[in-house]
Amino acid sequence: MNGRCRQAGIGLAEMLVALGLGLFVTLAASAMLLLANRDFVHHAAGTRLDDGGRYALELVGQALRQAAWADLDSGVPPLDSAAGIGGLDNRTLPRMAAGLEGALPAGAAALRGSDVLAVRFGGHGSAGGDGSLVDCAGFAIGAGEPGWSIFYVGIADDGETELRCKYQAQSGGWNADAIVRGVDSFQVLYGLDMDRDGIPERYLNATAINALDEGLALADGTPAEQAQDLRRYTHWKRIASVRMALLLHGEAQSRAGSLPVRYHLFGTPPQPDDPGTVVDEATLPAPLRLRARRVFEQTVLLRNRDG
């Protein structure tokens, strides 16, 4: 056979074109994958923030609706008891100390001037309670037992900030559990009702309420008698509602965009004497920027007449 079989192959030009097309497709697919992953991280972070914020507001709101509840059959008139609402501005608390004892300035940059909200209420039922009144940890409070639910922002062992619920255990000691992590700021304002019509005339922070108490003219007498007089007439017993705001953040790089955002808790204009109500991303450490964030606000009308 004199004929020869011809063989055809891929030339260099065709190979370069194929490699170029393959590289273009790979880059396009990678870009779409990164975009889809960024959207997934953003939406997942938003969902977690919504769940955490709503849970925190629900738990704090439940505690506030129990504030100042008293069992009138116990023989302790509400007039002579301590106020059902209390608070501190720009403070944090030790986990194991009793109540508000040992309060420390929230000077750490991570705390950003967060507040402390303390709710006191009486119990009901036999020892151990009947479940109708519970603290923020879910423990029932019985008749004659002091009930406390205290909310503040602390720093966990890994450096993350968290809103905590502080309570008195049945053993008598105190402890605090995290409610939600990733807290930028927790702020509280108190609706002051001076004419006792159930409608607050203005909202003040804890510092302003304490300043009003310092101006009270107390009856002459022993320190114990003056303390009793203060319990009767304190402005903390004229709080008709409580307004709170919570700013939460998600994971790193969970927000698109590069411009810093300024968050106003309680809206604008900001509270002039409470810088913790404004959080500017431009002033945050670099690892905390470009994160998904949500502001949660709630106003709770108090149910029980305090004194």
mmCIF file of C-alpha atoms in Angstrom:
data_model
loop_
_atom_site.group_PDB
_atom_site.id
_atom_site.type_symbol
_atom_site.label_atom_id
_atom_site.label_comp_id
_atom_site.label_asym_id
_atom_site.label_seq_id
_atom_site.Cartn_x
_atom_site.Cartn_y
_atom_site.Cartn_z
ATOM 1 C CA MET A 1 0.000 0.000 0.000
ATOM 2 C CA ASN A 2 1.496 3.268 -1.142
ATOM 3 C CA GLY A 3 -1.155 5.500 0.592
ATOM 4 C CA ARG A 4 -0.366 7.037 3.920
ATOM 5 C CA CYS A 5 -2.774 7.723 6.842
ATOM 6 C CA ARG A 6 -2.950 11.359 7.792
ATOM 7 C CA GLN A 7 -3.168 12.285 11.522
ATOM 8 C CA ALA A 8 -4.513 15.692 12.677
ATOM 9 C CA GLY A 9 -3.761 17.169 16.188
ATOM 10 C CA ILE A 10 -4.293 20.353 18.247
ATOM 11 C CA GLY A 11 -1.995 23.139 17.413
ATOM 12 C CA LEU A 12 -0.455 25.640 19.819
ATOM 13 C CA ALA A 13 -2.927 28.340 18.886
ATOM 14 C CA GLU A 14 -5.943 26.137 19.556
ATOM 15 C CA MET A 15 -4.456 25.042 22.908
ATOM 16 C CA LEU A 16 -3.906 28.641 24.029
ATOM 17 C CA VAL A 17 -7.464 29.567 23.072
ATOM 18 C CA ALA A 18 -8.857 26.581 25.001
ATOM 19 C CA LEU A 19 -6.756 27.401 28.066
ATOM 20 C CA GLY A 20 -7.855 31.032 27.925
ATOM 21 C CA LEU A 21 -11.524 30.091 27.709
ATOM 22 C CA GLY A 22 -11.134 27.599 30.552
ATOM 23 C CA LEU A 23 -9.396 30.176 32.724
ATOM 24 C CA PHE A 24 -12.108 32.750 32.005
ATOM 25 C CA VAL A 25 -14.839 30.276 32.959
ATOM 26 C CA THR A 26 -12.962 29.339 36.153
ATOM 27 C CA LEU A 27 -12.500 32.965 37.181
ATOM 28 C CA ALA A 28 -16.146 33.769 36.484
ATOM 29 C CA ALA A 29 -17.291 30.742 38.499
ATOM 30 C CA SER A 30 -14.942 31.679 41.370
ATOM 31 C CA ALA A 31 -16.259 35.243 41.419
ATOM 32 C CA MET A 32 -19.850 33.994 41.496
ATOM 33 C CA LEU A 33 -18.948 31.547 44.269
ATOM 34 C CA LEU A 34 -17.330 34.304 46.358
ATOM 35 C CA LEU A 35 -20.327 36.567 45.796
ATOM 36 C CA ALA A 36 -22.741 33.807 46.762
ATOM 37 C CA ASN A 37 -20.671 32.995 49.858
ATOM 38 C CA ARG A 38 -20.601 36.665 50.886
ATOM 39 C CA ASP A 39 -24.367 36.913 50.507
ATOM 40 C CA PHE A 40 -24.795 33.708 52.502
ATOM 41 C CA VAL A 41 -22.572 34.995 55.322
ATOM 42 C CA HIS A 42 -24.437 38.325 55.324
ATOM 43 C CA HIS A 43 -27.904 36.735 55.446
ATOM 44 C CA ALA A 44 -26.830 34.135 58.016
ATOM 45 C CA ALA A 45 -25.374 36.865 60.217
ATOM 46 C CA GLY A 46 -28.547 38.925 59.836
ATOM 47 C CA THR A 47 -30.688 35.965 60.842
ATOM 48 C CA ARG A 48 -28.575 35.289 63.918
ATOM 49 C CA LEU A 49 -28.694 38.946 64.891
ATOM 50 C CA ASP A 50 -32.480 39.058 64.520
ATOM 51 C CA ASP A 51 -32.930 35.913 66.606
ATOM 52 C CA GLY A 52 -30.533 37.067 69.311
ATOM 53 C CA GLY A 53 -31.915 40.586 69.513
ATOM 54 C CA ARG A 54 -35.538 39.491 69.674
ATOM 55 C CA TYR A 55 -34.772 36.892 72.335
ATOM 56 C CA ALA A 56 -32.893 39.427 74.455
ATOM 57 C CA LEU A 57 -35.694 42.007 74.246
ATOM 58 C CA GLU A 58 -38.305 39.386 75.064
ATOM 59 C CA LEU A 59 -36.393 38.231 78.148
ATOM 60 C CA VAL A 60 -35.749 41.747 79.436
ATOM 61 C CA GLY A 61 -39.339 42.758 78.694
ATOM 62 C CA GLN A 62 -40.676 39.772 80.629
ATOM 63 C CA ALA A 63 -38.573 40.765 83.632
ATOM 64 C CA LEU A 64 -39.745 44.391 83.453
ATOM 65 C CA ARG A 65 -43.401 43.384 83.439
ATOM 66 C CA GLN A 66 -42.813 41.660 86.785
ATOM 67 C CA ALA A 67 -41.067 44.684 88.290
ATOM 68 C CA ALA A 68 -42.318 45.834 91.704
ATOM 69 C CA TRP A 69 -44.795 42.986 91.968
ATOM 70 C CA ALA A 70 -45.577 42.461 95.641
ATOM 71 C CA ASP A 71 -47.620 39.874 97.498
ATOM 72 C CA LEU A 72 -49.872 42.077 99.612
ATOM 73 C CA ASP A 73 -50.642 39.136 101.903
ATOM 74 C CA SER A 74 -47.014 39.086 103.000
ATOM 75 C CA GLY A 75 -47.539 42.166 105.192
ATOM 76 C CA VAL A 76 -44.808 44.261 103.553
ATOM 77 C CA PRO A 77 -46.411 47.413 102.118
ATOM 78 C CA PRO A 78 -44.934 48.440 98.765
ATOM 79 C CA LEU A 79 -44.456 51.972 100.092
ATOM 80 C CA ASP A 80 -41.691 50.866 102.478
ATOM 81 C CA SER A 81 -40.035 48.402 100.116
ATOM 82 C CA ALA A 82 -37.167 49.119 97.751
ATOM 83 C CA ALA A 83 -37.947 50.406 94.264
ATOM 84 C CA GLY A 84 -38.764 47.778 91.660
ATOM 85 C CA ILE A 85 -36.519 49.399 89.040
ATOM 86 C CA GLY A 86 -32.929 50.485 89.339
ATOM 87 C CA GLY A 87 -30.032 51.156 87.035
ATOM 88 C CA LEU A 88 -26.502 52.394 86.503
ATOM 89 C CA ASP A 89 -24.978 54.284 83.592
ATOM 90 C CA ASN A 90 -21.660 53.302 82.054
ATOM 91 C CA ARG A 91 -21.140 50.351 84.396
ATOM 92 C CA THR A 92 -20.486 46.632 84.390
ATOM 93 C CA LEU A 93 -20.770 44.108 87.227
ATOM 94 C CA PRO A 94 -18.753 41.267 88.719
ATOM 95 C CA ARG A 95 -20.351 37.935 87.948
ATOM 96 C CA MET A 96 -20.459 36.540 91.485
ATOM 97 C CA ALA A 97 -20.987 39.674 93.636
ATOM 98 C CA ALA A 98 -24.384 40.218 95.246
ATOM 99 C CA GLY A 99 -26.781 42.417 93.324
ATOM 100 C CA LEU A 100 -25.244 45.678 92.177
ATOM 101 C CA GLU A 101 -22.320 45.455 94.576
ATOM 102 C CA GLY A 102 -18.871 46.004 93.159
ATOM 103 C CA ALA A 103 -20.098 47.869 90.072
ATOM 104 C CA LEU A 104 -17.197 48.933 87.877
ATOM 105 C CA PRO A 105 -16.952 51.672 85.246
ATOM 106 C CA ALA A 106 -17.519 50.270 81.772
ATOM 107 C CA GLY A 107 -14.221 51.821 80.786
ATOM 108 C CA ALA A 108 -13.097 49.028 78.483
ATOM 109 C CA ALA A 109 -13.426 50.091 74.863
ATOM 110 C CA ALA A 110 -15.381 46.938 74.088
ATOM 111 C CA LEU A 111 -18.163 47.909 76.532
ATOM 112 C CA ARG A 112 -18.706 51.382 75.031
ATOM 113 C CA GLY A 113 -20.516 52.864 78.020
ATOM 114 C CA SER A 114 -23.168 50.148 78.362
ATOM 115 C CA ASP A 115 -25.713 50.418 81.181
ATOM 116 C CA VAL A 116 -26.968 48.174 83.953
ATOM 117 C CA LEU A 117 -30.696 47.479 84.426
ATOM 118 C CA ALA A 118 -31.881 45.957 87.713
ATOM 119 C CA VAL A 119 -35.413 44.605 88.195
ATOM 120 C CA ARG A 120 -36.744 43.638 91.643
ATOM 121 C CA PHE A 121 -39.978 41.758 92.337
ATOM 122 C CA GLY A 122 -41.601 39.608 94.985
ATOM 123 C CA GLY A 123 -42.355 35.905 94.790
ATOM 124 C CA HIS A 124 -45.484 33.811 95.005
ATOM 125 C CA GLY A 125 -46.353 30.351 96.233
ATOM 126 C CA SER A 126 -44.581 28.084 98.672
ATOM 127 C CA ALA A 127 -40.821 27.791 99.039
ATOM 128 C CA GLY A 128 -39.294 27.442 95.605
ATOM 129 C CA GLY A 129 -42.232 29.255 94.000
ATOM 130 C CA ASP A 130 -45.138 28.027 91.901
ATOM 131 C CA GLY A 131 -43.682 29.114 88.569
ATOM 132 C CA SER A 132 -45.858 32.194 88.149
ATOM 133 C CA LEU A 133 -42.929 34.527 88.858
ATOM 134 C CA VAL A 134 -39.458 33.674 87.592
ATOM 135 C CA ASP A 135 -36.144 35.480 87.329
ATOM 136 C CA CYS A 136 -34.206 35.959 84.093
ATOM 137 C CA ALA A 137 -32.598 32.526 84.499
ATOM 138 C CA GLY A 138 -35.997 30.840 84.700
ATOM 139 C CA PHE A 139 -35.903 30.022 88.440
ATOM 140 C CA ALA A 140 -39.246 30.340 90.220
ATOM 141 C CA ILE A 141 -39.423 32.773 93.160
ATOM 142 C CA GLY A 142 -41.539 31.867 96.180
ATOM 143 C CA ALA A 143 -43.450 34.100 98.594
ATOM 144 C CA GLY A 144 -41.137 36.065 100.861
ATOM 145 C CA GLU A 145 -38.148 35.461 98.579
ATOM 146 C CA PRO A 146 -36.543 38.454 96.855
ATOM 147 C CA GLY A 147 -36.559 38.132 93.087
ATOM 148 C CA TRP A 148 -33.876 39.825 90.994
ATOM 149 C CA SER A 149 -33.160 40.034 87.290
ATOM 150 C CA ILE A 150 -30.133 42.206 86.498
ATOM 151 C CA PHE A 151 -28.926 42.851 82.959
ATOM 152 C CA TYR A 152 -25.478 44.152 82.048
ATOM 153 C CA VAL A 153 -22.748 43.729 79.423
ATOM 154 C CA GLY A 154 -19.613 41.750 80.256
ATOM 155 C CA ILE A 155 -16.592 40.420 78.402
ATOM 156 C CA ALA A 156 -16.292 36.654 77.903
ATOM 157 C CA ASP A 157 -13.026 34.721 78.184
ATOM 158 C CA ASP A 158 -12.523 34.879 74.415
ATOM 159 C CA GLY A 159 -12.857 38.680 74.432
ATOM 160 C CA GLU A 160 -16.383 38.793 72.960
ATOM 161 C CA THR A 161 -18.911 41.081 74.620
ATOM 162 C CA GLU A 162 -22.193 39.581 75.813
ATOM 163 C CA LEU A 163 -25.406 40.720 77.464
ATOM 164 C CA ARG A 164 -25.693 38.827 80.731
ATOM 165 C CA CYS A 165 -28.534 37.977 83.077
ATOM 166 C CA LYS A 166 -27.527 38.119 86.746
ATOM 167 C CA TYR A 167 -29.653 36.316 89.287
ATOM 168 C CA GLN A 168 -29.614 34.882 92.784
ATOM 169 C CA ALA A 169 -29.404 31.104 92.807
ATOM 170 C CA GLN A 170 -31.506 29.044 95.155
ATOM 171 C CA SER A 171 -28.360 28.247 97.132
ATOM 172 C CA GLY A 172 -28.124 31.940 98.003
ATOM 173 C CA GLY A 173 -25.136 32.768 95.834
ATOM 174 C CA TRP A 174 -25.162 34.950 92.729
ATOM 175 C CA ASN A 175 -24.302 34.069 89.168
ATOM 176 C CA ALA A 176 -24.689 35.462 85.659
ATOM 177 C CA ASP A 177 -25.356 33.753 82.317
ATOM 178 C CA ALA A 178 -24.939 35.078 78.797
ATOM 179 C CA ILE A 179 -28.139 35.916 76.913
ATOM 180 C CA VAL A 180 -26.712 37.041 73.578
ATOM 181 C CA ARG A 181 -23.152 37.587 72.317
ATOM 182 C CA GLY A 182 -21.711 40.278 70.100
ATOM 183 C CA VAL A 183 -23.029 43.328 71.985
ATOM 184 C CA ASP A 184 -21.750 46.754 70.933
ATOM 185 C CA SER A 185 -23.879 48.721 73.390
ATOM 186 C CA PHE A 186 -26.808 48.275 75.798
ATOM 187 C CA GLN A 187 -28.582 51.494 76.775
ATOM 188 C CA VAL A 188 -31.551 52.211 79.041
ATOM 189 C CA LEU A 189 -33.786 55.259 79.560
ATOM 190 C CA TYR A 190 -36.492 55.555 82.218
ATOM 191 C CA GLY A 191 -39.887 57.178 81.675
ATOM 192 C CA LEU A 192 -40.526 59.474 84.643
ATOM 193 C CA ASP A 193 -44.176 59.980 85.622
ATOM 194 C CA MET A 194 -44.369 62.897 88.055
ATOM 195 C CA ASP A 195 -48.149 63.424 88.089
ATOM 196 C CA ARG A 196 -48.983 59.735 88.593
ATOM 197 C CA ASP A 197 -51.228 59.455 85.550
ATOM 198 C CA GLY A 198 -49.348 56.447 84.212
ATOM 199 C CA ILE A 199 -47.841 58.413 81.303
ATOM 200 C CA PRO A 200 -44.178 59.434 81.446
ATOM 201 C CA GLU A 201 -43.463 63.114 80.855
ATOM 202 C CA ARG A 202 -39.813 62.587 79.914
ATOM 203 C CA TYR A 203 -37.169 59.901 79.588
ATOM 204 C CA LEU A 204 -33.991 60.169 81.661
ATOM 205 C CA ASN A 205 -30.967 57.979 82.217
ATOM 206 C CA ALA A 206 -30.016 56.520 85.593
ATOM 207 C CA THR A 207 -27.606 59.343 86.405
ATOM 208 C CA ALA A 208 -30.346 61.943 85.989
ATOM 209 C CA ILE A 209 -32.777 59.934 88.150
ATOM 210 C CA ASN A 210 -30.188 59.671 90.942
ATOM 211 C CA ALA A 211 -29.517 63.414 90.678
ATOM 212 C CA LEU A 212 -33.229 64.090 91.278
ATOM 213 C CA ASP A 213 -33.111 61.860 94.368
ATOM 214 C CA GLU A 214 -30.170 63.825 95.707
ATOM 215 C CA GLY A 215 -32.358 66.929 95.638
ATOM 216 C CA LEU A 216 -35.124 65.397 97.767
ATOM 217 C CA ALA A 217 -35.776 67.019 101.121
ATOM 218 C CA LEU A 218 -35.780 64.100 103.525
ATOM 219 C CA ALA A 219 -37.263 64.191 107.008
ATOM 220 C CA ASP A 220 -34.898 64.786 109.888
ATOM 221 C CA GLY A 221 -34.011 61.691 111.846
ATOM 222 C CA THR A 222 -31.579 58.822 112.086
ATOM 223 C CA PRO A 223 -29.834 57.475 108.972
ATOM 224 C CA ALA A 224 -32.206 54.514 109.049
ATOM 225 C CA GLU A 225 -35.236 56.814 109.137
ATOM 226 C CA GLN A 226 -33.863 58.907 106.280
ATOM 227 C CA ALA A 227 -33.213 55.750 104.261
ATOM 228 C CA GLN A 228 -36.826 54.724 104.818
ATOM 229 C CA ASP A 229 -37.977 58.188 103.749
ATOM 230 C CA LEU A 230 -35.881 57.909 100.584
ATOM 231 C CA ARG A 231 -37.425 54.520 99.789
ATOM 232 C CA ARG A 232 -40.853 56.108 100.009
ATOM 233 C CA TYR A 233 -40.236 59.137 97.828
ATOM 234 C CA THR A 234 -37.455 58.091 95.475
ATOM 235 C CA HIS A 235 -37.980 59.021 91.844
ATOM 236 C CA TRP A 236 -37.248 55.394 90.959
ATOM 237 C CA LYS A 237 -40.765 54.675 92.202
ATOM 238 C CA ARG A 238 -42.168 57.112 89.634
ATOM 239 C CA ILE A 239 -40.919 55.183 86.628
ATOM 240 C CA ALA A 240 -43.869 54.331 84.381
ATOM 241 C CA SER A 241 -42.002 52.755 81.473
ATOM 242 C CA VAL A 242 -38.526 51.688 80.452
ATOM 243 C CA ARG A 243 -36.993 52.258 77.042
ATOM 244 C CA MET A 244 -34.005 50.138 76.043
ATOM 245 C CA ALA A 245 -31.792 49.830 72.987
ATOM 246 C CA LEU A 246 -29.361 47.091 72.023
ATOM 247 C CA LEU A 247 -26.749 47.169 69.239
ATOM 248 C CA LEU A 248 -25.460 43.750 68.130
ATOM 249 C CA HIS A 249 -22.751 42.779 65.636
ATOM 250 C CA GLY A 250 -22.170 39.650 63.587
ATOM 251 C CA GLU A 251 -19.081 37.842 62.358
ATOM 252 C CA ALA A 252 -16.100 39.463 60.676
ATOM 253 C CA GLN A 253 -16.625 40.561 57.056
ATOM 254 C CA SER A 254 -20.356 39.884 57.302
ATOM 255 C CA ARG A 255 -21.314 43.267 55.807
ATOM 256 C CA ALA A 256 -20.656 44.463 52.291
ATOM 257 C CA GLY A 257 -19.240 47.899 51.661
ATOM 258 C CA SER A 258 -16.255 49.787 52.977
ATOM 259 C CA LEU A 259 -17.766 52.982 54.411
ATOM 260 C CA PRO A 260 -18.168 53.155 58.220
ATOM 261 C CA VAL A 261 -21.689 53.501 59.601
ATOM 262 C CA ARG A 262 -22.764 55.633 62.553
ATOM 263 C CA TYR A 263 -25.441 54.002 64.721
ATOM 264 C CA HIS A 264 -27.780 56.084 66.896
ATOM 265 C CA LEU A 265 -29.410 54.138 69.699
ATOM 266 C CA PHE A 266 -32.752 55.812 70.521
ATOM 267 C CA GLY A 267 -32.559 57.638 67.186
ATOM 268 C CA THR A 268 -31.395 61.160 66.502
ATOM 269 C CA PRO A 269 -30.506 63.541 67.985
ATOM 270 C CA PRO A 270 -28.235 61.580 70.360
ATOM 271 C CA GLN A 271 -28.571 61.820 74.120
ATOM 272 C CA PRO A 272 -26.240 64.737 74.971
ATOM 273 C CA ASP A 273 -25.190 63.399 78.376
ATOM 274 C CA ASP A 274 -24.929 59.735 77.379
ATOM 275 C CA PRO A 275 -22.246 59.130 74.721
ATOM 276 C CA GLY A 276 -22.877 55.387 74.820
ATOM 277 C CA THR A 277 -26.031 55.942 72.781
ATOM 278 C CA VAL A 278 -23.931 56.598 69.641
ATOM 279 C CA VAL A 279 -21.573 54.007 68.128
ATOM 280 C CA ASP A 280 -19.411 55.061 65.192
ATOM 281 C CA GLU A 281 -17.747 52.243 63.248
ATOM 282 C CA ALA A 282 -14.900 54.576 62.310
ATOM 283 C CA THR A 283 -13.779 54.620 65.959
ATOM 284 C CA LEU A 284 -13.955 50.838 66.424
ATOM 285 C CA PRO A 285 -10.919 48.549 66.241
ATOM 286 C CA ALA A 286 -10.294 47.260 62.714
ATOM 287 C CA PRO A 287 -11.465 43.671 63.476
ATOM 288 C CA LEU A 288 -14.888 45.006 64.533
ATOM 289 C CA ARG A 289 -15.542 47.006 61.363
ATOM 290 C CA LEU A 290 -17.424 45.788 58.295
ATOM 291 C CA ARG A 291 -19.695 43.574 60.365
ATOM 292 C CA ALA A 292 -23.430 43.159 60.030
ATOM 293 C CA ARG A 293 -25.130 45.151 62.774
ATOM 294 C CA ARG A 294 -28.672 45.618 64.052
ATOM 295 C CA VAL A 295 -30.227 48.107 66.473
ATOM 296 C CA PHE A 296 -33.061 46.704 68.583
ATOM 297 C CA GLU A 297 -35.311 49.031 70.583
ATOM 298 C CA GLN A 298 -38.231 48.394 72.894
ATOM 299 C CA THR A 299 -40.368 50.377 75.319
ATOM 300 C CA VAL A 300 -42.060 48.449 78.122
ATOM 301 C CA LEU A 301 -44.921 49.874 80.182
ATOM 302 C CA LEU A 302 -44.646 48.808 83.821
ATOM 303 C CA ARG A 303 -47.665 46.991 85.156
ATOM 304 C CA ASN A 304 -47.356 47.343 88.938
ATOM 305 C CA ARG A 305 -47.728 50.541 90.903
ATOM 306 C CA ASP A 306 -44.452 50.906 92.837
ATOM 307 C CA GLY A 307 -45.276 52.474 96.157
#
